[in-house]
CSV table of C-alpha atoms in Angstrom, one decimal:
chain,number,residue,atom,x,y,z
A,20,MET,CA,9.0,-5.0,13.0
A,21,GLN,CA,8.5,-2.5,10.2
A,22,LEU,CA,10.5,-1.5,7.0
A,23,GLN,CA,10.1,2.4,6.0
A,24,PHE,CA,11.4,3.4,2.8
A,25,LEU,CA,12.6,6.9,2.9
A,26,GLY,CA,14.1,7.0,-0.4
A,27,THR,CA,14.1,5.0,-3.8
A,28,GLY,CA,15.2,6.0,-5.9
A,29,ALA,CA,18.5,5.4,-8.3
A,30,GLY,CA,21.3,7.7,-9.3
A,31,MET,CA,19.5,11.0,-8.2
A,32,PRO,CA,16.9,12.4,-6.4
A,33,SER,CA,13.5,13.1,-9.1
A,34,LYS,CA,10.1,14.7,-7.7
A,35,GLN,CA,8.8,11.1,-7.1
A,36,ARG,CA,11.8,9.5,-5.7
A,37,ASN,CA,14.5,10.4,-3.4
A,38,THR,CA,18.1,8.5,-3.2
A,39,SER,CA,19.2,5.6,-1.2
A,40,SER,CA,17.3,5.1,2.2
A,41,LEU,CA,15.9,2.4,4.4
A,42,ALA,CA,14.5,2.7,8.2
A,43,LEU,CA,14.4,-0.8,9.8
A,44,LYS,CA,11.8,0.0,12.7
A,45,LEU,CA,12.5,-2.2,16.0
A,46,LEU,CA,10.9,-0.4,18.6
A,47,GLU,CA,8.7,-3.2,19.5
A,48,GLU,CA,12.2,-5.5,19.8
A,49,ARG,CA,14.7,-3.0,20.9
A,50,ARG,CA,13.2,0.6,21.1
A,51,LYS,CA,16.3,1.5,17.9
A,52,ILE,CA,16.2,2.1,14.7
A,53,TRP,CA,18.3,0.8,11.9
A,54,LEU,CA,19.3,2.5,9.2
A,55,PHE,CA,20.5,1.3,6.0
A,56,ASP,CA,22.2,3.8,3.5
A,57,CYS,CA,21.6,7.6,3.8
A,58,GLY,CA,21.3,8.9,0.3
A,59,GLU,CA,21.5,13.0,0.2
A,60,ALA,CA,18.6,14.8,1.9
A,61,THR,CA,17.8,11.9,4.3
A,62,GLN,CA,16.7,13.7,6.8
A,63,HIS,CA,14.4,15.7,4.9
A,64,GLN,CA,12.7,12.7,4.3
A,65,ILE,CA,12.2,11.8,8.1
A,66,LEU,CA,11.0,15.0,8.9
A,67,HIS,CA,8.0,13.6,6.9
A,68,THR,CA,7.7,10.7,9.3
A,69,THR,CA,7.3,9.9,13.2
A,70,LEU,CA,11.0,8.4,13.0
A,71,LYS,CA,13.3,9.9,15.3
A,72,PRO,CA,16.9,10.8,14.7
A,73,ARG,CA,17.8,9.9,18.3
A,74,LYS,CA,17.0,6.2,18.4
A,75,ILE,CA,19.0,5.5,15.4
A,76,GLU,CA,21.5,2.8,16.5
A,77,LYS,CA,23.3,1.4,13.7
A,78,ILE,CA,23.9,2.6,10.6
A,79,PHE,CA,24.7,-0.1,7.5
A,80,ILE,CA,25.8,1.4,4.3
A,81,THR,CA,26.1,-0.9,1.3
A,82,HIS,CA,28.3,1.3,-0.2
A,83,LEU,CA,30.0,4.6,-1.0
A,84,HIS,CA,28.2,6.0,-4.6
A,85,GLY,CA,27.3,9.4,-3.3
A,86,ASP,CA,23.2,8.4,-3.6
A,87,HIS,CA,23.6,6.0,-0.8
A,88,ILE,CA,25.8,8.1,1.5
A,89,PHE,CA,25.7,12.0,0.6
A,90,GLY,CA,23.4,12.4,3.5
A,91,LEU,CA,25.0,10.9,5.9
A,92,PRO,CA,27.0,14.5,7.6
A,93,GLY,CA,24.0,15.9,7.5
A,94,LEU,CA,22.0,13.4,9.5
A,95,LEU,CA,24.7,12.8,12.0
A,96,GLY,CA,25.5,16.3,12.7
A,97,SER,CA,21.7,17.2,13.0
A,98,ARG,CA,21.2,13.8,15.2
A,99,SER,CA,23.4,15.7,18.6
A,100,PHE,CA,21.1,19.4,18.0
A,101,LEU,CA,17.6,16.9,18.5
A,102,GLY,CA,18.7,15.1,21.6
A,103,GLY,CA,20.9,12.3,20.8
A,104,ASP,CA,23.1,11.2,23.2
A,105,GLU,CA,24.0,7.7,23.1
A,106,LYS,CA,26.2,5.6,20.6
A,107,LEU,CA,25.7,5.0,17.3
A,108,THR,CA,27.4,2.6,14.7
A,109,ILE,CA,28.2,2.5,11.5
A,110,TYR,CA,29.0,-0.2,9.4
A,111,GLY,CA,30.3,-0.4,5.5
A,112,PRO,CA,32.9,-1.0,3.5
A,113,LYS,CA,36.3,0.6,3.1
A,114,GLY,CA,37.4,4.2,3.1
A,115,LEU,CA,34.0,5.2,4.6
A,116,LYS,CA,35.5,5.6,7.9
A,117,GLU,CA,37.6,7.9,6.4
A,118,TRP,CA,35.5,10.2,4.3
A,119,ILE,CA,33.1,10.3,7.7
A,120,GLN,CA,35.7,11.7,9.6
A,121,LEU,CA,37.3,13.8,7.4
A,122,THR,CA,33.9,15.2,6.5
A,123,LEU,CA,32.8,16.2,10.4
A,124,LYS,CA,36.7,17.7,10.6
A,125,ILE,CA,36.3,19.9,7.5
A,126,SER,CA,33.4,21.1,8.2
A,127,GLN,CA,34.0,21.3,12.4
A,128,THR,CA,30.9,19.6,13.4
A,129,HIS,CA,31.0,18.2,16.8
A,130,LEU,CA,29.1,15.4,17.8
A,131,ASN,CA,27.5,14.7,21.3
A,132,TYR,CA,27.6,11.1,21.2
A,133,VAL,CA,29.9,8.3,20.7
A,134,MET,CA,30.2,7.4,17.6
A,135,GLU,CA,32.0,4.2,16.0
A,136,ILE,CA,33.0,3.2,12.1
A,137,ILE,CA,33.7,-0.8,12.0
A,138,GLU,CA,34.9,-1.1,8.1
A,139,ILE,CA,33.2,-4.9,6.9
A,140,GLU,CA,34.2,-7.5,5.7
A,141,GLU,CA,32.1,-10.7,4.4
A,142,GLY,CA,30.5,-12.8,7.4
A,143,ILE,CA,28.6,-11.9,10.7
A,144,ILE,CA,29.2,-8.5,11.7
A,145,PHE,CA,27.2,-8.1,14.7
A,146,GLU,CA,25.6,-10.6,16.8
A,147,ASP,CA,23.7,-10.1,20.0
A,148,ASP,CA,21.2,-12.1,21.9
A,149,SER,CA,18.7,-10.8,20.0
A,150,PHE,CA,19.8,-10.4,16.3
A,151,ILE,CA,22.6,-11.6,14.1
A,152,VAL,CA,24.3,-9.4,10.7
A,153,THR,CA,25.9,-11.2,8.3
A,154,ALA,CA,27.2,-8.9,5.2
A,155,LYS,CA,28.6,-10.6,2.4
A,156,GLU,CA,29.9,-8.9,-1.2
A,157,LEU,CA,27.6,-8.5,-4.2
A,158,GLU,CA,28.7,-7.6,-7.7
A,159,HIS,CA,28.4,-3.6,-8.1
A,160,VAL,CA,31.3,-1.6,-10.1
A,161,ILE,CA,32.5,-1.0,-6.1
A,162,PRO,CA,32.5,-2.9,-3.3
A,163,CYS,CA,29.3,-3.5,-2.4
A,164,TYR,CA,27.6,-5.1,0.5
A,165,GLY,CA,24.5,-7.0,1.2
A,166,TYR,CA,22.8,-7.4,4.3
A,167,ARG,CA,21.1,-10.6,5.9
A,168,VAL,CA,19.1,-9.3,9.6
A,169,GLU,CA,18.0,-12.7,11.3
A,170,GLN,CA,16.3,-12.3,14.5
A,171,LYS,CA,17.1,-15.1,16.7
A,172,PRO,CA,13.8,-17.2,18.0
A,173,LEU,CA,12.0,-15.6,20.8
A,174,PRO,CA,10.7,-17.6,23.8
A,175,GLY,CA,7.5,-19.3,23.8
A,176,LYS,CA,4.4,-18.4,25.7
A,177,LEU,CA,4.4,-19.7,29.3
A,178,LEU,CA,0.9,-22.0,29.8
A,179,VAL,CA,0.2,-20.2,32.7
A,180,GLU,CA,-3.0,-22.4,33.3
A,181,LYS,CA,-0.4,-24.9,33.7
A,182,THR,CA,1.8,-23.1,35.5
A,183,SER,CA,-1.1,-22.4,38.4
A,184,GLU,CA,-2.6,-26.3,38.3
A,185,ILE,CA,1.1,-27.3,39.6
A,186,GLY,CA,1.4,-24.4,42.1
A,187,VAL,CA,3.8,-21.9,40.9
A,188,PRO,CA,3.5,-19.3,42.4
A,189,LYS,CA,3.1,-15.3,40.8
A,190,GLY,CA,6.2,-13.8,40.9
A,191,PRO,CA,10.0,-13.8,39.4
A,192,LEU,CA,9.9,-17.8,39.5
A,193,LEU,CA,6.6,-17.2,36.0
A,194,LYS,CA,9.1,-14.8,34.5
A,195,ARG,CA,12.1,-17.1,34.9
A,196,LEU,CA,10.1,-20.1,33.2
A,197,LYS,CA,8.9,-17.3,30.3
A,198,ASP,CA,12.6,-16.7,30.0
A,199,GLY,CA,13.7,-20.5,29.2
A,200,GLN,CA,14.8,-21.1,32.7
A,201,ASP,CA,14.2,-23.6,35.1
A,202,VAL,CA,13.1,-23.3,38.5
A,203,THR,CA,13.0,-25.6,41.8
A,204,LEU,CA,9.6,-24.5,43.9
A,205,GLU,CA,9.4,-24.2,48.1
A,206,ASP,CA,8.8,-28.0,48.4
A,207,GLY,CA,11.7,-29.2,46.3
A,208,ARG,CA,10.0,-30.0,42.6
A,209,LEU,CA,11.9,-28.8,39.3
A,210,ILE,CA,10.1,-27.0,36.6
A,211,ARG,CA,10.9,-27.7,33.9
A,212,SER,CA,10.8,-24.1,31.3
A,213,ALA,CA,10.2,-27.0,28.3
A,214,ASP,CA,6.7,-28.3,30.3
A,215,VAL,CA,5.2,-25.1,31.2
A,216,THR,CA,6.2,-22.8,27.7
A,217,THR,CA,5.2,-23.5,24.1
A,218,PRO,CA,8.3,-23.9,21.4
A,219,PRO,CA,10.3,-20.8,20.5
A,220,ILE,CA,8.7,-18.9,18.3
A,221,SER,CA,10.8,-18.0,14.7
A,222,GLY,CA,11.8,-14.8,14.5
A,223,PHE,CA,12.3,-12.6,11.0
A,224,THR,CA,14.7,-12.6,8.4
A,225,VAL,CA,15.1,-9.4,6.0
A,226,SER,CA,17.7,-9.4,3.2
A,227,ILE,CA,18.5,-5.7,2.1
A,228,LEU,CA,20.3,-5.6,-1.0
A,229,GLY,CA,23.0,-3.1,-2.5
A,230,ASP,CA,23.4,-2.2,-5.9
A,231,THR,CA,23.6,-5.4,-7.7
A,232,ARG,CA,24.4,-7.8,-10.7
A,233,TYR,CA,22.2,-11.2,-10.4
A,234,CYS,CA,24.4,-12.8,-8.6
A,235,HIS,CA,24.5,-16.2,-6.2
A,236,LYS,CA,25.8,-14.2,-3.2
A,237,SER,CA,22.1,-12.6,-3.0
A,238,ILE,CA,20.6,-15.5,-3.2
A,239,GLU,CA,22.5,-16.7,-0.3
A,240,LEU,CA,21.3,-13.6,1.8
A,241,SER,CA,18.5,-13.9,0.9
A,242,ARG,CA,17.5,-17.5,2.1
A,243,ASP,CA,14.5,-18.2,2.9
A,244,ALA,CA,14.0,-14.5,4.3
A,245,HIS,CA,10.0,-12.8,4.7
A,246,ILE,CA,11.5,-10.1,3.0
A,247,VAL,CA,14.2,-9.6,0.4
A,248,VAL,CA,14.3,-5.4,-0.6
A,249,HIS,CA,16.8,-5.6,-4.3
A,250,GLU,CA,17.1,-3.1,-6.5
A,251,ALA,CA,15.2,-3.3,-9.5
A,252,THR,CA,17.1,-0.3,-11.6
A,253,PHE,CA,16.0,-1.6,-15.2
A,254,ASP,CA,13.2,-3.2,-16.5
A,255,ALA,CA,12.6,-6.6,-18.6
A,256,GLY,CA,14.8,-6.7,-21.7
A,257,THR,CA,17.6,-4.5,-21.0
A,258,GLU,CA,19.7,-7.0,-19.0
A,259,GLU,CA,23.0,-6.3,-21.4
A,260,LEU,CA,22.1,-2.2,-20.7
A,261,ALA,CA,22.3,-3.1,-16.8
A,262,LYS,CA,25.3,-5.2,-16.6
A,263,PRO,CA,28.0,-2.6,-17.0
A,264,TYR,CA,26.6,-0.7,-14.4
A,265,GLY,CA,26.3,-3.5,-12.0
A,266,HIS,CA,22.3,-3.2,-11.9
A,267,SER,CA,19.9,-5.7,-12.1
A,268,THR,CA,16.3,-5.8,-14.0
A,269,ILE,CA,13.0,-6.2,-12.4
A,270,LEU,CA,13.2,-10.0,-13.7
A,271,GLU,CA,16.7,-10.8,-12.4
A,272,ALA,CA,15.3,-9.3,-8.7
A,273,ALA,CA,11.9,-11.5,-8.9
A,274,THR,CA,14.6,-14.6,-9.8
A,275,VAL,CA,16.4,-14.2,-6.5
A,276,ALA,CA,13.6,-14.4,-4.3
A,277,LYS,CA,12.7,-17.2,-6.6
A,278,GLU,CA,16.1,-19.1,-6.5
A,279,ALA,CA,15.8,-18.0,-2.4
A,280,GLY,CA,12.9,-19.5,-1.0
A,281,ALA,CA,11.6,-15.8,-0.1
A,282,LYS,CA,8.8,-15.3,1.1
A,283,ALA,CA,8.2,-11.5,-0.3
A,284,LEU,CA,10.4,-9.2,-2.5
A,285,ILE,CA,10.2,-5.4,-2.2
A,286,ALA,CA,11.8,-3.5,-5.4
A,287,ASN,CA,13.5,-0.6,-5.2
A,288,HIS,CA,16.3,1.3,-6.4
A,289,ILE,CA,14.1,2.4,-9.0
A,290,SER,CA,15.3,4.6,-12.8
A,291,ALA,CA,13.7,8.0,-12.8
A,292,ARG,CA,12.6,6.9,-16.6
A,293,PHE,CA,9.9,5.2,-14.3
A,294,LEU,CA,7.0,7.4,-13.9
A,295,PRO,CA,4.9,6.8,-11.0
A,296,GLU,CA,2.1,4.8,-13.7
A,297,ALA,CA,5.0,2.7,-15.1
A,298,ALA,CA,5.1,1.0,-11.2
A,299,LYS,CA,2.2,-1.5,-12.0
A,300,ALA,CA,4.0,-2.5,-15.3
A,301,LEU,CA,7.4,-3.2,-13.5
A,302,GLU,CA,5.0,-5.5,-10.9
A,303,THR,CA,3.4,-7.2,-13.7
A,304,GLN,CA,6.9,-8.1,-14.7
A,305,GLY,CA,8.1,-9.3,-12.0
A,306,LYS,CA,5.4,-11.1,-10.7
A,307,SER,CA,5.2,-13.4,-14.2
A,308,ILE,CA,8.8,-14.7,-12.3
A,309,PHE,CA,7.4,-14.2,-7.8
A,310,PRO,CA,3.8,-13.5,-7.3
A,311,ASP,CA,4.5,-11.5,-3.6
A,312,ILE,CA,6.0,-8.8,-5.1
A,313,TRP,CA,6.0,-5.0,-4.2
A,314,ILE,CA,8.1,-1.8,-5.9
A,315,ALA,CA,8.7,0.1,-2.8
A,316,SER,CA,7.7,4.5,-2.9
A,317,ASP,CA,9.5,7.1,-0.6
A,318,PHE,CA,8.0,6.5,2.7
A,319,ALA,CA,5.8,3.1,2.1
A,320,GLU,CA,5.8,0.8,4.9
A,321,PHE,CA,5.3,-2.6,5.5
A,322,GLU,CA,5.4,-5.1,8.5
A,323,ILE,CA,5.6,-9.2,9.4
A,324,LYS,CA,2.7,-9.9,11.3
A,325,ASN,CA,2.2,-13.8,11.7
A,326,GLY,CA,4.5,-14.3,9.2
A,327,THR,CA,3.1,-12.5,6.6
A,328,VAL,CA,4.2,-9.8,4.8
A,329,LEU,CA,1.7,-6.6,4.7
A,330,GLU,CA,1.9,-3.4,3.3
A,331,ARG,CA,1.0,-0.6,5.4
A,332,THR,CA,-0.8,2.8,4.5
A,333,SER,CA,2.0,5.7,5.3
């Protein structure tokens, strides 16, 4: 799993930061990409990466402010032109479906794939054999959601030496044992998967929060997460300025990560008032509360390896 930031600014684009968008790259897990928010020019940002729009399987919209959705119609159309023919599911607040359908209708944009739009409420909004996605409404000036993506535990590793010792033949029986299924050999012996595999391997948890004031639902979504992506539109000392706009300071983002027991925090949605050289000062402020923090920048990429969060040079 990798996270790649396509836009890390707040409100409107600047020379340093585009508007909000983040790609969760699940290429190893399901050969797909999940996109979170789609601000203006997101597809332009994608051109500077290895991301393929046809690989985007799901799009999660936090809220309907323009800096989080104005890139969506163009990306939906381009996905058709670029050979995307598999189903695309879009999740977001009430009103998203009407806005997308009306925009595509008026612009006469034809899609060559099935598009499903799910207007969400709090709770589990997606679950399959591998993942659970939970949404909770945060505290912004319009309805806005945060998302918790949890990978379910992975099967343990097969102890090949042990299976060889007890005479399990090579072939499909080994795969069944690795997948957690007990098997019966030709001689009638029952071989239990738990006896020839290591314990299940814990999956990752990522919390991707929309625009929000400091709130307890952010903490709930971020509980014990490997990575928390939290907005930090303002710096220390500007709490009273942040609150009326439904935003957080870097100190509040750090407090959420600390109180949630998260492993790492990536601060996002940075105001254009903070030039690149100011990012270090924001990071220093955040570290005073939560040490494992990064300030996101456009195209920055992060991954989890052996439970540790690493930044990859993009």
